Each structure stands twice: as C-alpha cells, then as structure tokens.
mmCIF file of C-alpha atoms in Angstrom:
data_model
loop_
_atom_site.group_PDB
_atom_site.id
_atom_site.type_symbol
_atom_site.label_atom_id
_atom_site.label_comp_id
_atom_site.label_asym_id
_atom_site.label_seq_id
_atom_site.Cartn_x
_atom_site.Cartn_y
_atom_site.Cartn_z
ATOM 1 C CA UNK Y 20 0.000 0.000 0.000
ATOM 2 C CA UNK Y 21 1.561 3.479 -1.221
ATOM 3 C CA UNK Y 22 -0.106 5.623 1.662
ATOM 4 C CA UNK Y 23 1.181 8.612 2.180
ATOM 5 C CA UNK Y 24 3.877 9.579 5.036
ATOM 6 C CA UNK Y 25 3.117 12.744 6.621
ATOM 7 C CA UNK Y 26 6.070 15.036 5.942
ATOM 8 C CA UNK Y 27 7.533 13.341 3.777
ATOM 9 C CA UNK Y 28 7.115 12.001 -0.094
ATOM 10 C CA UNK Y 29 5.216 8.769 -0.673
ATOM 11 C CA UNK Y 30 6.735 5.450 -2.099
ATOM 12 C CA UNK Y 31 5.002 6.606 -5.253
ATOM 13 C CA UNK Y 32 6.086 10.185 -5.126
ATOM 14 C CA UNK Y 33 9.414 8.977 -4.691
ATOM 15 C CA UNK Y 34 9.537 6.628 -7.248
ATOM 16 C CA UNK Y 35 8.264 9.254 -9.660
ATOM 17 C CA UNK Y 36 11.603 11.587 -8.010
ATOM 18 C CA UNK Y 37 13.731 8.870 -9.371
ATOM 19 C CA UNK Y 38 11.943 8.389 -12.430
ATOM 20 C CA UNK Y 39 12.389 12.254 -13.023
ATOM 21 C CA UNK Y 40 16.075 12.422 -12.643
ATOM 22 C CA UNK Y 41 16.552 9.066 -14.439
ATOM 23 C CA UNK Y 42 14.911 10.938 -17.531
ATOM 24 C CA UNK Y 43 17.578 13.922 -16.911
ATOM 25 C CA UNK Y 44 20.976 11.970 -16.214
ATOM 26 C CA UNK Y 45 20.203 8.921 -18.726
ATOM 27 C CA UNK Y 46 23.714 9.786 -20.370
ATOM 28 C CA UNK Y 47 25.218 8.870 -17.057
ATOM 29 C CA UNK Y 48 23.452 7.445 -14.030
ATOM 30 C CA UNK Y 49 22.361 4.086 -15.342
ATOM 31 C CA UNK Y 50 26.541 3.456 -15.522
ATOM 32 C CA UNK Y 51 27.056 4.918 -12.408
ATOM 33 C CA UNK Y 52 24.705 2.827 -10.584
ATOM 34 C CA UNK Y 53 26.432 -0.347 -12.698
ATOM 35 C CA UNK Y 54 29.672 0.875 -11.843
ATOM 36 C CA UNK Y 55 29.316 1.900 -8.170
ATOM 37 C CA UNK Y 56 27.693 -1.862 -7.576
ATOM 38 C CA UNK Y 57 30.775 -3.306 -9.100
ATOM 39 C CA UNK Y 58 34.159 -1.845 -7.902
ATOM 40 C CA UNK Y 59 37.695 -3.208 -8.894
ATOM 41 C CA UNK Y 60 39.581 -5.780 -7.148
ATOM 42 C CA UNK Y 61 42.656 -4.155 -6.931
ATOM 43 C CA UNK Y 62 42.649 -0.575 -6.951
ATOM 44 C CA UNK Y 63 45.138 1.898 -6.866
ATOM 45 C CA UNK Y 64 45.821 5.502 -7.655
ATOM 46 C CA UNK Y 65 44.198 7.439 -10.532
ATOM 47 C CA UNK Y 66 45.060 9.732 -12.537
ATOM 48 C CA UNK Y 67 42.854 13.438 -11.450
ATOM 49 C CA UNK Y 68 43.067 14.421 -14.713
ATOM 50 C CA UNK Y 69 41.627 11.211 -15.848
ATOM 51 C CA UNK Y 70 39.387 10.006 -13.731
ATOM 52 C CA UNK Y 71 37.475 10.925 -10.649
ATOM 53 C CA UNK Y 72 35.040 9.229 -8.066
ATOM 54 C CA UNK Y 73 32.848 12.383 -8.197
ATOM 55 C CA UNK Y 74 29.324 12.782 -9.228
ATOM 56 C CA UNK Y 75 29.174 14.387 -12.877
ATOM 57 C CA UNK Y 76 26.509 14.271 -15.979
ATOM 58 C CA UNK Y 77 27.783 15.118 -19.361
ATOM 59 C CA UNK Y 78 26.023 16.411 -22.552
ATOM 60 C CA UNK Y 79 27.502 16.113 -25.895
ATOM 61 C CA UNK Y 80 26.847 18.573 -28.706
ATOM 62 C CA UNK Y 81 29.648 17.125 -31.367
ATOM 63 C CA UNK Y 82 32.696 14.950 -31.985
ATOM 64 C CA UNK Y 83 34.524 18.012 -29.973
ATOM 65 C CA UNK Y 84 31.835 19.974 -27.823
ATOM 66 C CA UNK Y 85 31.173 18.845 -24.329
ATOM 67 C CA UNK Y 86 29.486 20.445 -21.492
ATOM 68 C CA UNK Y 87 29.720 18.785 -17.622
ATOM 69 C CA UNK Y 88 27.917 19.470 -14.513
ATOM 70 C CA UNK Y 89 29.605 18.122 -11.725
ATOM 71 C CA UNK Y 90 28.758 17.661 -8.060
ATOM 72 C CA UNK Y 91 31.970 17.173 -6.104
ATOM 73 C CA UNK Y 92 31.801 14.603 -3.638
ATOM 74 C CA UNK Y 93 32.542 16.100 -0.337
ATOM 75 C CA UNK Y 94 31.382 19.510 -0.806
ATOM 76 C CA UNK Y 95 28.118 20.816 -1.715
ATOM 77 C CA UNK Y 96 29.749 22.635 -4.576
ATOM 78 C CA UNK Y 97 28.515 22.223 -8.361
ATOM 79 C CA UNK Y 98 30.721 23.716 -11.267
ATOM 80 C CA UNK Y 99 29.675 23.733 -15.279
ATOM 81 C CA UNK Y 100 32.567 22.887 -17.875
ATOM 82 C CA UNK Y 101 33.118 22.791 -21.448
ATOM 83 C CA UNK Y 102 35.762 21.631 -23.883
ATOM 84 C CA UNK Y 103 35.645 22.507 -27.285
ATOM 85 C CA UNK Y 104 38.504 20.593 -28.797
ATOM 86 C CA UNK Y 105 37.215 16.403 -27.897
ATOM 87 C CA UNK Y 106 38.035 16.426 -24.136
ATOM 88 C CA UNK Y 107 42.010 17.962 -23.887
ATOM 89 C CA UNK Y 108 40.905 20.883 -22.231
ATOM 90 C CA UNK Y 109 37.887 22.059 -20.301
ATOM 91 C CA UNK Y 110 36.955 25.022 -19.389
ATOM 92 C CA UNK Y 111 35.151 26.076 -15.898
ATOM 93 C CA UNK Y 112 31.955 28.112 -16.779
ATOM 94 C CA UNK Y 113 29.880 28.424 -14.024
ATOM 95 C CA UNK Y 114 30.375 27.392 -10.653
ATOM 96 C CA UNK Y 115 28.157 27.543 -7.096
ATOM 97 C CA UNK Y 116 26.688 25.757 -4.162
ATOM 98 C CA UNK Y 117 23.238 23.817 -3.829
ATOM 99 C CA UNK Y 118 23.094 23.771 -0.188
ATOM 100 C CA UNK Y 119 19.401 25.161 -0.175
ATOM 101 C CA UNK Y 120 18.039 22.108 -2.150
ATOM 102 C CA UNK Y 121 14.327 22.292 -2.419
ATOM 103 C CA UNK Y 122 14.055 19.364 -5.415
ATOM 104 C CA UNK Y 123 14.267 21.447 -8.243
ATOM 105 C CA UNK Y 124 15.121 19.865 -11.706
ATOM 106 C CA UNK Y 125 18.510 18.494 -12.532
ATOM 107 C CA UNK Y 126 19.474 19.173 -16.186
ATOM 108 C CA UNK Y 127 22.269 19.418 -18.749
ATOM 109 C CA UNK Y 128 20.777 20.597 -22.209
ATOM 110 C CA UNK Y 129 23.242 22.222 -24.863
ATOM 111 C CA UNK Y 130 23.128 22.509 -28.661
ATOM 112 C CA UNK Y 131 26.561 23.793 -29.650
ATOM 113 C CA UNK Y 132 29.179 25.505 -27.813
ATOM 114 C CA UNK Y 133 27.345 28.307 -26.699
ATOM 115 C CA UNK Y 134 23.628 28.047 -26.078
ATOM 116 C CA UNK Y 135 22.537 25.311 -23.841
ATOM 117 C CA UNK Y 136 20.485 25.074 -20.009
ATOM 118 C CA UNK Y 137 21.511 24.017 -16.341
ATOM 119 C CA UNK Y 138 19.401 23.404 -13.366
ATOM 120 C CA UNK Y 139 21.537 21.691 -10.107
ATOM 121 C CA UNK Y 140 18.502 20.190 -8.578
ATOM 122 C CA UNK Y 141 18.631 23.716 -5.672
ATOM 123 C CA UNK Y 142 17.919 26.686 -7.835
ATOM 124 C CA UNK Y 143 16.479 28.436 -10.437
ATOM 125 C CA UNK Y 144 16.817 27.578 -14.080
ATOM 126 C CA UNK Y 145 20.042 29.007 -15.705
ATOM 127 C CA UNK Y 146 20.514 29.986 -19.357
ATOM 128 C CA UNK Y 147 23.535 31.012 -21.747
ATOM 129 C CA UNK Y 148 23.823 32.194 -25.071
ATOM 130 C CA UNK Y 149 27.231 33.017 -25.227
ATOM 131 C CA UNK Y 150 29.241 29.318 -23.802
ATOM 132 C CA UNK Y 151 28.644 30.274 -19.881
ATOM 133 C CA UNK Y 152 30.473 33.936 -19.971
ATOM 134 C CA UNK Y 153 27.008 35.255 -18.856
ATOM 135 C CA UNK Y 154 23.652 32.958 -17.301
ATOM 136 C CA UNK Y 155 20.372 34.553 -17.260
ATOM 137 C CA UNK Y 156 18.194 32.970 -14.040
ATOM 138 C CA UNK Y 157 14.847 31.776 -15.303
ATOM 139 C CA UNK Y 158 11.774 31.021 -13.215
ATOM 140 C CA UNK Y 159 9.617 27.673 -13.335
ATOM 141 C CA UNK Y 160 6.550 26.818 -12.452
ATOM 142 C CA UNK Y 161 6.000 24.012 -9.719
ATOM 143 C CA UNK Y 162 9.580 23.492 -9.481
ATOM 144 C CA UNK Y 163 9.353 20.666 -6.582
ATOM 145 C CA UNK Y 164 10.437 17.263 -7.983
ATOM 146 C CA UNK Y 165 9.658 18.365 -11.408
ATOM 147 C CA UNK Y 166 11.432 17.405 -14.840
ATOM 148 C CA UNK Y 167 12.434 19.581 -17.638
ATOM 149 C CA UNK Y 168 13.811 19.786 -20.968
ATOM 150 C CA UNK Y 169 14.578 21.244 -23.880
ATOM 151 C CA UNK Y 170 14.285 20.305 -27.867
ATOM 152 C CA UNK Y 171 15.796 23.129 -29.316
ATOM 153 C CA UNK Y 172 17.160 26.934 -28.266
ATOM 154 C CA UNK Y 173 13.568 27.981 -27.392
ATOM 155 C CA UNK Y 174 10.992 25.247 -26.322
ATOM 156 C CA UNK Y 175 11.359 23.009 -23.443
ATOM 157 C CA UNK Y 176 8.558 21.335 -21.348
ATOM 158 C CA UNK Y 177 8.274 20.541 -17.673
ATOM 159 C CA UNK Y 178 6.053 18.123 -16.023
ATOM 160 C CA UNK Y 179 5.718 17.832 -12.330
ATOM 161 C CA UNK Y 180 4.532 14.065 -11.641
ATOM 162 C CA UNK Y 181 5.707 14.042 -7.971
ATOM 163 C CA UNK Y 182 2.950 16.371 -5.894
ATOM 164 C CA UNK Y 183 -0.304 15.738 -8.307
ATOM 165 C CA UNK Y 184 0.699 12.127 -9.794
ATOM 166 C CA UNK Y 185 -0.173 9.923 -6.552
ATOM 167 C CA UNK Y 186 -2.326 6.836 -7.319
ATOM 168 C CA UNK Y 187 -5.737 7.767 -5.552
ATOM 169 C CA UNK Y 188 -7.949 4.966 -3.499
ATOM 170 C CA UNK Y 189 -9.355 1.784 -4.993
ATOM 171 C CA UNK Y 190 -11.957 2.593 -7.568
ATOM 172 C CA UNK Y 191 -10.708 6.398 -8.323
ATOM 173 C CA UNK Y 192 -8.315 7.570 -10.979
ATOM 174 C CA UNK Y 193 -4.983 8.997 -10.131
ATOM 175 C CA UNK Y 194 -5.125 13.109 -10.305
ATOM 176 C CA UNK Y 195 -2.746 13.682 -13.619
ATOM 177 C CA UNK Y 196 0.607 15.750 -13.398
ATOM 178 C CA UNK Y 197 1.017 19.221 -14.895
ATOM 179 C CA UNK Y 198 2.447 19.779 -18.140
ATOM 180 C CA UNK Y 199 3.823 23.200 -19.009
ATOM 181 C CA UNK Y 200 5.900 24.471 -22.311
ATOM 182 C CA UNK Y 201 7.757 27.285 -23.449
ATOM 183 C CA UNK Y 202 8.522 28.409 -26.729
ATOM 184 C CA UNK Y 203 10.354 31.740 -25.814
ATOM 185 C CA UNK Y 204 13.605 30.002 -24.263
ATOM 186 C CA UNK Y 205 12.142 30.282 -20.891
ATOM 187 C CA UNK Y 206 10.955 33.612 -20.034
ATOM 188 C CA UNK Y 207 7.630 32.572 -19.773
ATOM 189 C CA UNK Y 208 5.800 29.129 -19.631
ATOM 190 C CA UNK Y 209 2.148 28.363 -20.563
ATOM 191 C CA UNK Y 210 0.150 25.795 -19.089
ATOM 192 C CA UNK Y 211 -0.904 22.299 -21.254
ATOM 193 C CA UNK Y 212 -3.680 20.117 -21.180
ATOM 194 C CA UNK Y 213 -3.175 17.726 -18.519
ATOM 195 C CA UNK Y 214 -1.473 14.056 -19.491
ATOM 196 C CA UNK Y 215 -2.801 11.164 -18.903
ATOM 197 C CA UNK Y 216 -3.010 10.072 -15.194
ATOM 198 C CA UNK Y 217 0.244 8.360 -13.575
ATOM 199 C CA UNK Y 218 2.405 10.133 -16.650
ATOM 200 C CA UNK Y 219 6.208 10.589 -15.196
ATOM 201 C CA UNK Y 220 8.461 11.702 -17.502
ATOM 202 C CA UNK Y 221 8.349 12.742 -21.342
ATOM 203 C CA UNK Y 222 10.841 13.083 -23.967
ATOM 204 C CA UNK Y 223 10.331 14.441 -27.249
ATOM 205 C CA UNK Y 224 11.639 15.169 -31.095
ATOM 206 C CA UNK Y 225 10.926 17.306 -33.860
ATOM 207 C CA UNK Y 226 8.512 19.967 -33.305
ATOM 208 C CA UNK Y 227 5.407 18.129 -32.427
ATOM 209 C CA UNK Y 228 6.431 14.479 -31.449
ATOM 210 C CA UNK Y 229 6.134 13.405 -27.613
ATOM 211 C CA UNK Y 230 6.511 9.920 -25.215
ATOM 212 C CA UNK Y 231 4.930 9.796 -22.016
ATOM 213 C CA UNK Y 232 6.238 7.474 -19.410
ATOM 214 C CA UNK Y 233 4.182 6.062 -16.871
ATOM 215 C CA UNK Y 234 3.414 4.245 -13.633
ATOM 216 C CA UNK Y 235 0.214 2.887 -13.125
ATOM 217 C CA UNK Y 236 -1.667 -0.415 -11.916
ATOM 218 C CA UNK Y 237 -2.604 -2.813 -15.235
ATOM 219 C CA UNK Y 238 -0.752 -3.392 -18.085
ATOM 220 C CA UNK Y 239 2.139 -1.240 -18.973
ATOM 221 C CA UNK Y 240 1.496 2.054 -21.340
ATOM 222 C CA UNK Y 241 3.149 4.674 -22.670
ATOM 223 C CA UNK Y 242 1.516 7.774 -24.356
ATOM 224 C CA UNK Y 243 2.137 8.998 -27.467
ATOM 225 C CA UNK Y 244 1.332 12.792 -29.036
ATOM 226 C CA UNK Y 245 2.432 14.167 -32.203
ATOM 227 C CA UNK Y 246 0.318 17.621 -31.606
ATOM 228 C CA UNK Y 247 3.023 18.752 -28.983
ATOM 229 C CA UNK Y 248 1.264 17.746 -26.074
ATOM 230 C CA UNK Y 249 -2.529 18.764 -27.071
ATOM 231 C CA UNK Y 250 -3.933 15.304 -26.937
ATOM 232 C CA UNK Y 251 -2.246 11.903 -25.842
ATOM 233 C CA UNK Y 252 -2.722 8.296 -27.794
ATOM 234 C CA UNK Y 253 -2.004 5.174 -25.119
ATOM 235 C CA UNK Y 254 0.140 2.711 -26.425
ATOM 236 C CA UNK Y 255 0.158 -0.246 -24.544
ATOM 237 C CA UNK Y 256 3.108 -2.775 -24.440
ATOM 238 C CA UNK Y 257 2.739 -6.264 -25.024
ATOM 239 C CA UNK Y 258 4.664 -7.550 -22.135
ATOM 240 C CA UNK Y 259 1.813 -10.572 -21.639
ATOM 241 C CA UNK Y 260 3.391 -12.192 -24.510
ATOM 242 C CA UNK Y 261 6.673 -12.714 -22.309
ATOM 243 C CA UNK Y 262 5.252 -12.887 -18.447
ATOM 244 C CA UNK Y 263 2.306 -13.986 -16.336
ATOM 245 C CA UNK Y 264 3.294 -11.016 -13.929
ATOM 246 C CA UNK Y 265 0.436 -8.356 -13.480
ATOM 247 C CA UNK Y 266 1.656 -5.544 -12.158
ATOM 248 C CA UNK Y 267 1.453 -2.850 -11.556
ATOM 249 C CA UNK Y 268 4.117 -1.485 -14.000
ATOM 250 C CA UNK Y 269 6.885 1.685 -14.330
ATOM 251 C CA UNK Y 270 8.275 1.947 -17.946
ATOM 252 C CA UNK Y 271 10.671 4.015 -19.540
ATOM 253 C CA UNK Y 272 11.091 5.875 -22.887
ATOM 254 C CA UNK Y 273 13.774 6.084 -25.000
ATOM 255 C CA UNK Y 274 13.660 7.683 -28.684
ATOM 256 C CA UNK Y 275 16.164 6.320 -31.197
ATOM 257 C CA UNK Y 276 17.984 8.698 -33.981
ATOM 258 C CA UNK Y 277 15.310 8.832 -36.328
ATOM 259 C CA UNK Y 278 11.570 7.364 -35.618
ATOM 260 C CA UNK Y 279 12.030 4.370 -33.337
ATOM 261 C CA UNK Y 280 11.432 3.943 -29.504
ATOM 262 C CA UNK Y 281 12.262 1.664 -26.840
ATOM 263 C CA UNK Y 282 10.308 1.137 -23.852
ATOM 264 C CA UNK Y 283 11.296 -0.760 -21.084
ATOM 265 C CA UNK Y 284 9.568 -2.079 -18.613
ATOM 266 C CA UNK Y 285 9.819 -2.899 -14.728
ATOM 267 C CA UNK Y 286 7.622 -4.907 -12.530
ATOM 268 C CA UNK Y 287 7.182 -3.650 -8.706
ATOM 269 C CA UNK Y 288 6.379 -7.319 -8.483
ATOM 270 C CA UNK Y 289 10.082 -9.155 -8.559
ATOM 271 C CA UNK Y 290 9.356 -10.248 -12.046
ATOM 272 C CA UNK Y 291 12.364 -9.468 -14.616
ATOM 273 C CA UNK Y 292 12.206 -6.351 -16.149
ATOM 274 C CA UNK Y 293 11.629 -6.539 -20.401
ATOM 275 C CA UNK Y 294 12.556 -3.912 -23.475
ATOM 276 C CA UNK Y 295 10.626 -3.538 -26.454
ATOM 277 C CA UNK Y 296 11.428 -1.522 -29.864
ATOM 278 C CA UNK Y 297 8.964 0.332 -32.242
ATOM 279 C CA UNK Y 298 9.169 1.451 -35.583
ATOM 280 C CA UNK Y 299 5.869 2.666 -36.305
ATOM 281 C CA UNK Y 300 4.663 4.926 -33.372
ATOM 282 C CA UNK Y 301 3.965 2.389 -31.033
ATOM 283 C CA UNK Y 302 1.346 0.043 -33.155
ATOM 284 C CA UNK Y 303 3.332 -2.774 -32.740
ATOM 285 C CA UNK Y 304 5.749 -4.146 -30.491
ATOM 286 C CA UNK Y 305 8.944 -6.382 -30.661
ATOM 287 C CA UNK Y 306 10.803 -7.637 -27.688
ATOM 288 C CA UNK Y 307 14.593 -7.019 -27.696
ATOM 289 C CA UNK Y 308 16.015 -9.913 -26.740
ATOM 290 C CA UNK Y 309 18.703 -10.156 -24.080
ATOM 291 C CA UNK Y 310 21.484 -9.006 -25.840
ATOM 292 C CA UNK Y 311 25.494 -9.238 -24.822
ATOM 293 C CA UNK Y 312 25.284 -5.818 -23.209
ATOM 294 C CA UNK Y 313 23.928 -4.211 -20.135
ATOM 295 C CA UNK Y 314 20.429 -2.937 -21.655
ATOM 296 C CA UNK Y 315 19.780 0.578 -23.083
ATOM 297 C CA UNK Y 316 21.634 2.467 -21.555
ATOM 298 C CA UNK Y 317 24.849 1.267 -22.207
ATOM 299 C CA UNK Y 318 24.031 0.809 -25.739
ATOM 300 C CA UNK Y 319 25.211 3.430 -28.599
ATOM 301 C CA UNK Y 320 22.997 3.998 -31.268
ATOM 302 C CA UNK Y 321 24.222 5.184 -34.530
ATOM 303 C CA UNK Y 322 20.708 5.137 -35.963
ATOM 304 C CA UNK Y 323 17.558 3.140 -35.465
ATOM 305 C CA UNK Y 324 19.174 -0.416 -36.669
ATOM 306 C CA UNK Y 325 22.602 0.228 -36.360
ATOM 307 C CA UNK Y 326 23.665 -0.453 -32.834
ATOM 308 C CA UNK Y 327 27.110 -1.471 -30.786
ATOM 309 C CA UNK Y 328 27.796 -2.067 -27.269
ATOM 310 C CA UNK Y 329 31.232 -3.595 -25.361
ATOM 311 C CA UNK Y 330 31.279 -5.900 -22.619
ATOM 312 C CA UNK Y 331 34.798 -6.521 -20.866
ATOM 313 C CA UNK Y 332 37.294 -5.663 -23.723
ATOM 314 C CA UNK Y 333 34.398 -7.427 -26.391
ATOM 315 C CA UNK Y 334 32.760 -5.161 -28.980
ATOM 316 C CA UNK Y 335 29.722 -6.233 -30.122
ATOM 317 C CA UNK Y 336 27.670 -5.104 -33.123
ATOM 318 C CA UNK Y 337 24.018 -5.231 -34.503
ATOM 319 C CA UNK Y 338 22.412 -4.365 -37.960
ATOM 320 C CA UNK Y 339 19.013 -5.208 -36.820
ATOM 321 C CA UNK Y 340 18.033 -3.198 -33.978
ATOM 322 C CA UNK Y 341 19.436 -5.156 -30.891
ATOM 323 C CA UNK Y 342 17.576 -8.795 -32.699
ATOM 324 C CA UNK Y 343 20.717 -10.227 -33.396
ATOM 325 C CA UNK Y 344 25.147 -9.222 -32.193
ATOM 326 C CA UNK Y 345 28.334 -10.250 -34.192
ATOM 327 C CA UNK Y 346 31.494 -9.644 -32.135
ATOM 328 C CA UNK Y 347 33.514 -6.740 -33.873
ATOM 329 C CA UNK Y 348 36.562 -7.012 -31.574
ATOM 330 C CA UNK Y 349 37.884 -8.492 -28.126
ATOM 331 C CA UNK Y 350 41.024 -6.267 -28.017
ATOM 332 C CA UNK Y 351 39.306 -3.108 -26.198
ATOM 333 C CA UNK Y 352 40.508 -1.552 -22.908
ATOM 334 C CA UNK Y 353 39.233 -2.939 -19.837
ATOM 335 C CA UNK Y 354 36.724 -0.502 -18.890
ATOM 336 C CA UNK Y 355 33.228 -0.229 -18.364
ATOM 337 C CA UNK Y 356 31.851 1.880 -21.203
ATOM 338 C CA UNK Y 357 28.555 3.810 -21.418
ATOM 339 C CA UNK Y 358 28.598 5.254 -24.818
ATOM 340 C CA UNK Y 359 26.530 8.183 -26.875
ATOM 341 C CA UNK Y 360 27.210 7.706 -30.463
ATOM 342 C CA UNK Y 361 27.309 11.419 -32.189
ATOM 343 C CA UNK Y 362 26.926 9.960 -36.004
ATOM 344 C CA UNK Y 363 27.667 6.789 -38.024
ATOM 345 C CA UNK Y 364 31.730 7.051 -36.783
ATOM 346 C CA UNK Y 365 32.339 9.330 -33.263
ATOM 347 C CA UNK Y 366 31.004 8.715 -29.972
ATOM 348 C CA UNK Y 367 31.858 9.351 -26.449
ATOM 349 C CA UNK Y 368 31.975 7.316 -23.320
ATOM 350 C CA UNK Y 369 31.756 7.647 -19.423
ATOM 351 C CA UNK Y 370 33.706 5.251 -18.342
ATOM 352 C CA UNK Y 371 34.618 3.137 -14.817
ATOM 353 C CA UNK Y 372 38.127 2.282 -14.996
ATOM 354 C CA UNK Y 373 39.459 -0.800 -13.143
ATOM 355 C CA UNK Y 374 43.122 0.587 -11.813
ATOM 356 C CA UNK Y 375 40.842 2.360 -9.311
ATOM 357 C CA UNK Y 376 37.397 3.825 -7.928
ATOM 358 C CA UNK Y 377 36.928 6.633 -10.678
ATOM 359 C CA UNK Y 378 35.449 7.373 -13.820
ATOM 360 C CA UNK Y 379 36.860 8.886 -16.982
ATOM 361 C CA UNK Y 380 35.948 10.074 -20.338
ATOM 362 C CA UNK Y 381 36.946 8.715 -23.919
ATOM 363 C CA UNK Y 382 36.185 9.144 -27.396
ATOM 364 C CA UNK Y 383 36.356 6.992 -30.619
ATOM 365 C CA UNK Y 384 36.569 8.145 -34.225
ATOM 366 C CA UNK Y 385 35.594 4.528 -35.991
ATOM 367 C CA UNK Y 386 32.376 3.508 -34.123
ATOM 368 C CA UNK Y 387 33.761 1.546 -30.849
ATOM 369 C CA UNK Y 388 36.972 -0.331 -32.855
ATOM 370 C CA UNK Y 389 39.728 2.136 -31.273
ATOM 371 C CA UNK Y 390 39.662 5.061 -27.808
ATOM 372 C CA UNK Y 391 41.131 7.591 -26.730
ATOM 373 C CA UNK Y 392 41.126 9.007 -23.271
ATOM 374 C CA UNK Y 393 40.458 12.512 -22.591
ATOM 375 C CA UNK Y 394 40.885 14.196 -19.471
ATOM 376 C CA UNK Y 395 38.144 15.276 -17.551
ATOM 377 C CA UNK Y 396 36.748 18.502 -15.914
ATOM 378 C CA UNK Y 397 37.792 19.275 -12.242
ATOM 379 C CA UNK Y 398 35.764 19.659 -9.645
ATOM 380 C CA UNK Y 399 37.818 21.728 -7.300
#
C-alpha cells in the first residue's frame, strides 16, 4: 500500500523523483549505478586528470563539444565545464553551491558551444547564449520534484509528476501531473492540457512528437502525441506475450535517432524487467532480446538499426536493432563503457576504470573499434 507519510514524499512520489532524474541523467546514471555496484579488485591511484570518483553528468553537442555538470563529492559545490577541442581541455563556466536544495530539476541541455540550459537540482533555471560567460536565471513553475527539458534553443517542457501524480484509493483515478511548455527560451511558460493520469516523464523530437512514461496499476502504457502535447494516444506494451506477472508497472522511454522507440519495462512485483522496440509509433511491439550488453543504456545507437555495445574488452555489433550481435573485436581496454554515439563514426563514453574507484571520459573516431582518453573537468 503506497499511503502517504506525513512530511515526507510517498513510495510513489518517490519513485516518480527517481523516475524524473533518471529521464535527466540517462547519459550517465544508469553506468554509475552499474559501476558503483561493481568496484575493482585491486585498486590503486588514478590519474585526477583522468578520472574521478565524483558525481558528474555530461552532454555532448559534437565529436569536440562537451558540457559537464559536476557535483563534487565532499562539498556541496557544483561547477559547469566545457571543452571545445574532444576532451584535452575544459573550461570552468559556471560554478556555485546547492546547499538550499528544495528538489528542483537536474538538467544538462546544450546545442553547440554556446547556447545550452543548467538546473543543479537547488535553484532556479540558468541559461547562456554566449558558452557560460554570462547565465540569465529563469523562473519555473512548480519546481518541486519536477522534470524539464529542452528540444531546441527555445521550447522546453516541464512536467511535475511528484505532488499531483499519486495513485488515488481503490476505484478512483490517479489526479494527472502538470504539463507546461515554453517556446520563448524560458521567459515565460504556458500551461498544457493535462497528461494522462500516472504520466512521469516525457521526452520528445521534432517539433510536435512526444513519449509519455508512466506508472500505473494494469498493463504497462506509454503515451504517445504528435500535436506537442494537445492530446495523448495510449500505447500499450505487449509484455503478456513474455510474463504472467500483473503488475502494476513503471516503464521508460527512449527515442532512437530517427523514428524508433524503446520502452522498457519494470515490474514492482520481482518479475524481470523486459525492453521492447517500435518502428511505427507504437502500433506494434517487438521484444529485444537479451542481448550481450547491459540494456539501453549502455548501448550506442548510430541510428535506429545500427547499434554497438562492449562488454569486458568485447565489442559487439548489430544491424538489426538489438535482434541479433556479431562480435567486432575483443582487443578493447578494460573498462566499463557507457557510450553516446554522435553519427555513423564518433562517440563518447563515461567510463569506470578498473586501476581504481573513478570514472573517466573517452572518445572513438571509428564507431567503438579504437579510444582515446580525454581528461576530464575538475571539480575543485
């Protein structure tokens, strides 16, 4: 039973909290929680320039534009970086403390070297146009445990699941989360029709295509809009066809380069979780099979079909959407990668690297075959 805890967030609230920041630190936290369960067996020294045990989430505008937000570990200090030439120098562009945290959003959004977005999860929204020299403080509505994001230089959308998306008692529909967007790079923000009920988190493309995560009792659904949030399609997802397990259900959204999805899927019932693709707005449904890799997140994705992932020092590739893996090589380092492919031939990688309890930063030029390691932004 998800009641409520006076003074404090329910299981359901919280859930939605992690669900949130999930959505905002994809690029990084699904390693870190990988890497953090797993640490080396003989460690030793590392390199600061290389590696560090702090707290950071990257975002990746090119093959040599970078942006960081880092939380060091023993302070409650934040700083934003940026390199501009592939990771051999970085530059400190903003740096502060989040001492007052009150739940705000958590976000790293930039689309070249000079306009992007930070929230640190204790303030106000912060915008540059000119790579960090100056940050203009921007105002949200219903900041508490909300998530926001940004498609382009101007509009951005926040949804605030964790006060109004609490399942309500047997028999009654859960009250739906707000939805807000802005189209004038944040000055202002206008109110949305309200999502579905249980909606957690959204992510988005183009100028009018949406995904809706959810929890909710029943089968597992995601919603879909392509009228930029006016009106919501459900689209369930087969999982039946794999499990007996009922529920109730939390999935997750991913969009791939060009028009497919994945949607995973966790049981709060001890059942295995599942992943599904889609290539035609959610119609239909194909489970992606177990491949050699650690799920989604520590998959890189060229385009919709044309996939890689590493395990150990193994690279492993697939031409048909995660169905099927050829190895490509077994002579990589031995790291834990968690890449974001750029195009067809760069990428970059957070890595956990075994000489000690850190993690570094690396880049390849021929799709996974061959890194490099760059050094990464300080925190101090």
């Amino acid at each position: 039973m998800d009641a409520a805890e006076p003074g404090a967030l329910s299981r359901r609230k919280r859930r939605a909290v992690a669900l949130a920041a999930a959505a905002v630190i994809v690029t990084v936290a699904g390693g870190l929680v990988y890497l953090h369960s797993s640490p080396p067996a003989a460690p030793r020294a590392v390199n600061p320039a290389e590696a560090t045990p702090d707290f950071d989430i990257y975002d990746f505008t090119s093959p040599t534009v970078g942006w960081a937000l880092g939380f060091a570990d023993r302070s409650l200090g934040f700083s934003v970086s940026r390199t501009i030439d592939g990771g051999k120098h970085w530059q400190r562009r903003l740096s502060g403390d989040h001492r007052n945290g009150v739940g705000a959003p958590v976000l790293i959004r930039f689309f070249d070297e000079k306009h992007g977005f930070v929230a640190n999860g204790a303030g106000p929204l912060l915008r540059t146009s000119d790579g960090g020299t100056s940050w203009t403080s921007l105002s949200v509505p219903e900041p508490l445990g909300s998530h926001v994001d940004f498609r382009d230089q101007r509009h951005g959308w926040l949804i605030t699941p964790i006060v109004h998306g609490q399942v309500g008692p047997p028999g009654h529909e859960a009250e739906p989360a707000h939805l807000y967007a802005t189209d004038d790079a944040g000055d202002s923000w206008h109110r949305l029709p309200n999502p579905p009920a249980g909606s957690s988190v959204f992510t988005f493309r183009g100028t009018s295509e949406a995904w809706l995560a959810s929890g909710e009792p029943g089968p597992p659904r995601v919603y879909r809009s392509t009228d930029g949030g006016l009106s919501w399609q459900p689209r369930e997802v087969p999982v039946g066809k794999v499990t007996t397990a009922t529920g109730p259900w939390n999935t997750w959204v991913m969009l791939l380069p060009r028009d497919g999805v994945i949607v995973s899927v966790n049981c709060e019932c001890n059942s295995p979780g599942f992943s599904f693709t889609s290539f035609d707005g959610g119609m239909t449904w194909r489970l992606l099979p177990a491949g050699p890799g650690r799920g989604p997140l520590f998959t890189a994705y060229q385009d919709d079909v044309n996939w890689w992932t590493t395990v150990a020092a193994t690279l492993y590739r697939s031409s048909d959407a995660g169905q099927t893996w050829t190895k490509a090589s077994d002579h990589l380092p031995d790291w834990h990668f968690q890449p974001r492919a750029i195009d067809m031939e760069h990428a970059w990688a957070q890595i956990g690297v075994t000489e000690g309890l850190g993690y570094g930063l690396a880049t390849t030029a021929d799709a996974g075959l061959h890194w490099t390691r760059v050094t990464i932004p300080q925190s101090t």
